[in-house]
């Protein structure tokens, strides 16, 4: 398959087409192609020439001449009849009635010659006059005349039909006048008085005259469809009429014999008519049929799949002489306009011929001439009225289009091939700010912005080189010089025009400005006007992939992304309002924008998250570059952590920043993810920090995600177990309650403590589901123990946020106790994770509702960050010391005093105190001496399964160590104890003289 020809167009010249290289040679002619038609035409010419030669030589004998002159003509006419009939029966043929009429006309001629030959060849006697042959010959002309009328272009109006009839009469009357003057009058006088014979003598020439008239009319009015077959048919009939005229002339009528040279004309006419319907060839007929369907069934310019395209229309090249490409044929139009005058001239010549020869003017000539002159006058009157009507319509249309052009808000300009404006509509004054008169004669290139001129010239050249049918118009958008010296955005629709181009232009400056604004809004944050996540990601990708290969390596490694989160921003929204929070974000964005370089990008990703793209430089020292970026990040952290002045108040937030450097093969998503991980590591490490991404962070995330996935599956597969650790009264060692503690037994048999698996559980559905499971199992097992006589309260740790969550509605605890039949006094809720973000008012209401049910409340982590406000406002019954106070109570005198003071506060408030993490006997002695009422830890018992727990509850108490009331500290004050207090059992204790050991019957893996 060859490539299409390439076209190049000069700015002021015509398209020049160059054949592509490698184009295959043309294919040989196929049947139905022009080459095949030439063979058929040569064959037809040879047959006709052979018949003419035979006629000229007399065919060798008189009888052969009669046979060829009569039956040969009959066979040729029969061939024409069959050919036209078969063509008329083919599918999708145009002008079928005309070809059927020609078939009937040729059949009459064949029958006439057949009867003529019957008399001369078979009967061997002269043909009588009149005879049946004359009947058939006279029937030849009328169908042919009607067929020619069908082939003629049909008028659209009644006046057109009248003019067609008048033209036919003008030609026929003129020919009748001339023929009557020259021969017909004498022939009518010489042929005797017989009416039938005289009528027969005049019928032949009159029908021939009518047929000639229609031939001439059709020549000037023929339809553009099937032009080649129609021309061939007209030529065949014209040849037949000419032979008829010679036959009826007085010079040859009496001397005619069958088989003479005159028969060759009739023979050629019949064969030419037989060839006429097939003259165009199969290819041309298919193309004509396709063309006709497109014209009548589709709008111009539309292309329909599966149908042949319209044939190309030749258009004049730019700069060419328009007369070389006329819209209609001027010679044919001129002859058609001169037809009435030529007819009148012929009629006048007929009359003058008689007058100059001294003959009297025949009445037939006078009547015919008068009728011709009258028809000429009527025709001229119709044409005059038609011209007046057309002139008025033209004036109306001109006024209409002038009003449209002058009243249009679009500017219409016509440019010459040289680019000079020839016409500009008045709308230019309102659109361009310049009058149309000032623009006419201006170079179009001088009005277009220099940056857009190259694109405009390229598009114009491409448009002119394209096919007008495939691309009738094009659209160009450029900047156009206005009257005040500025530039307007103009959109122009360009159409071809004889001798140039037509530009239909409109001002689209506001639309372009609006599109630019919408594009800006789609890529920038509406609050801070910084690039949003989409634009920032695209710029990161451009920085990673848009560099040259020569400097890609070093610059890529030095490219970094800073992921920034404002710590404490939510508290700003909650305390002083969202409007103040928005103002803080605007100021933070301004500080970030001022801190980065000109080529870097600062962005707001959403909420209180910002990012900065630091494009790499040519520094080859990776360490120096990392140090520079980290120094920039730390300065940015300090800058963003400075107080913000909002409504006269200073507001402080901190900034946690994660830094990630680009690596080979990284995409924008991976680089942003790494910076995000580093930022979260900074927040987890204490906030207000800068962290550099390390691959270990991603591994931790993967490991955490895998463990979280296993945790979700374990919760549904029953891999969780609930252990209980006794809470012992330090006064006598009795077990006062048991603390429920969940454990996860993995498929490898390893027990994971809450400190290990809760850190991988998210704060959403998984944590809530685990909390519901613990609460349900603890209440159910406590109810079973109570039913068996072991009535010991169960302590369940619940986070403050969990208690306020929707997943734990206010009536759920009461419904759970009722369902399992556990007394409300047997449940202790241990409250944990209280911070400043917890709504204390709502928490106070929830705890008060639980206390009204009889549920006791324990406050976990007392002394380890629990606010005094929470202790003052929340209705609690038990204070649970933080593990950090218990672990160092023996070694540190300062911590000893702090713990002692906290225990005195609990005693003064009338609250029970529980020390968690009591693992050593000396801790038991010290805490009991300070007034602590209860203890929980390995010094008494570890977490027990249900079987061992029931055994411990059956005993009812745990052994307690006895020793000095106060621990000994080395160096007093805040020193550290150099030796622990020996833990021994008192004389009346359980197993006197034996050392105290931990009751860790259930092994627990280290956390």
Tab-separated table of N, CA and C in Angstrom, residues 87 117 128 263 269 411 654 676 725 785 804 854 974:
chain	number	residue	atom	x	y	z
A	87	UNK	N	-30.330	-2.444	-21.057
A	87	UNK	CA	-29.756	-1.422	-20.163
A	87	UNK	C	-30.820	-0.836	-19.243
A	117	UNK	N	-37.723	-5.190	-46.598
A	117	UNK	CA	-36.997	-6.314	-47.179
A	117	UNK	C	-37.924	-7.429	-47.627
A	128	UNK	N	-44.774	-0.755	-52.268
A	128	UNK	CA	-45.857	0.187	-52.571
A	128	UNK	C	-45.771	1.425	-51.686
A	263	UNK	N	-27.427	3.719	-46.807
A	263	UNK	CA	-27.779	2.755	-45.768
A	263	UNK	C	-26.686	2.642	-44.704
A	269	UNK	N	-25.908	4.679	-37.412
A	269	UNK	CA	-26.751	5.296	-36.387
A	269	UNK	C	-27.349	4.268	-35.440
A	411	UNK	N	-16.376	39.549	12.940
A	411	UNK	CA	-15.684	40.309	11.899
A	411	UNK	C	-15.417	39.379	10.717
A	654	UNK	N	3.512	23.529	66.071
A	654	UNK	CA	4.824	22.984	65.714
A	654	UNK	C	4.735	22.368	64.318
A	676	UNK	N	6.224	11.116	53.233
A	676	UNK	CA	5.103	10.999	54.174
A	676	UNK	C	5.464	10.059	55.324
A	725	UNK	N	-5.348	-11.139	85.818
A	725	UNK	CA	-4.303	-10.970	86.839
A	725	UNK	C	-4.962	-10.490	88.131
A	785	UNK	N	-18.070	-17.272	86.738
A	785	UNK	CA	-17.417	-17.433	88.036
A	785	UNK	C	-18.365	-17.085	89.177
A	804	UNK	N	-16.341	7.118	74.463
A	804	UNK	CA	-17.156	8.138	73.796
A	804	UNK	C	-17.508	7.764	72.359
A	854	UNK	N	-24.077	1.279	89.195
A	854	UNK	CA	-23.319	0.510	90.184
A	854	UNK	C	-21.945	0.130	89.706
A	974	UNK	N	18.135	12.151	97.498
A	974	UNK	CA	17.707	11.634	96.197
A	974	UNK	C	18.640	10.586	95.686
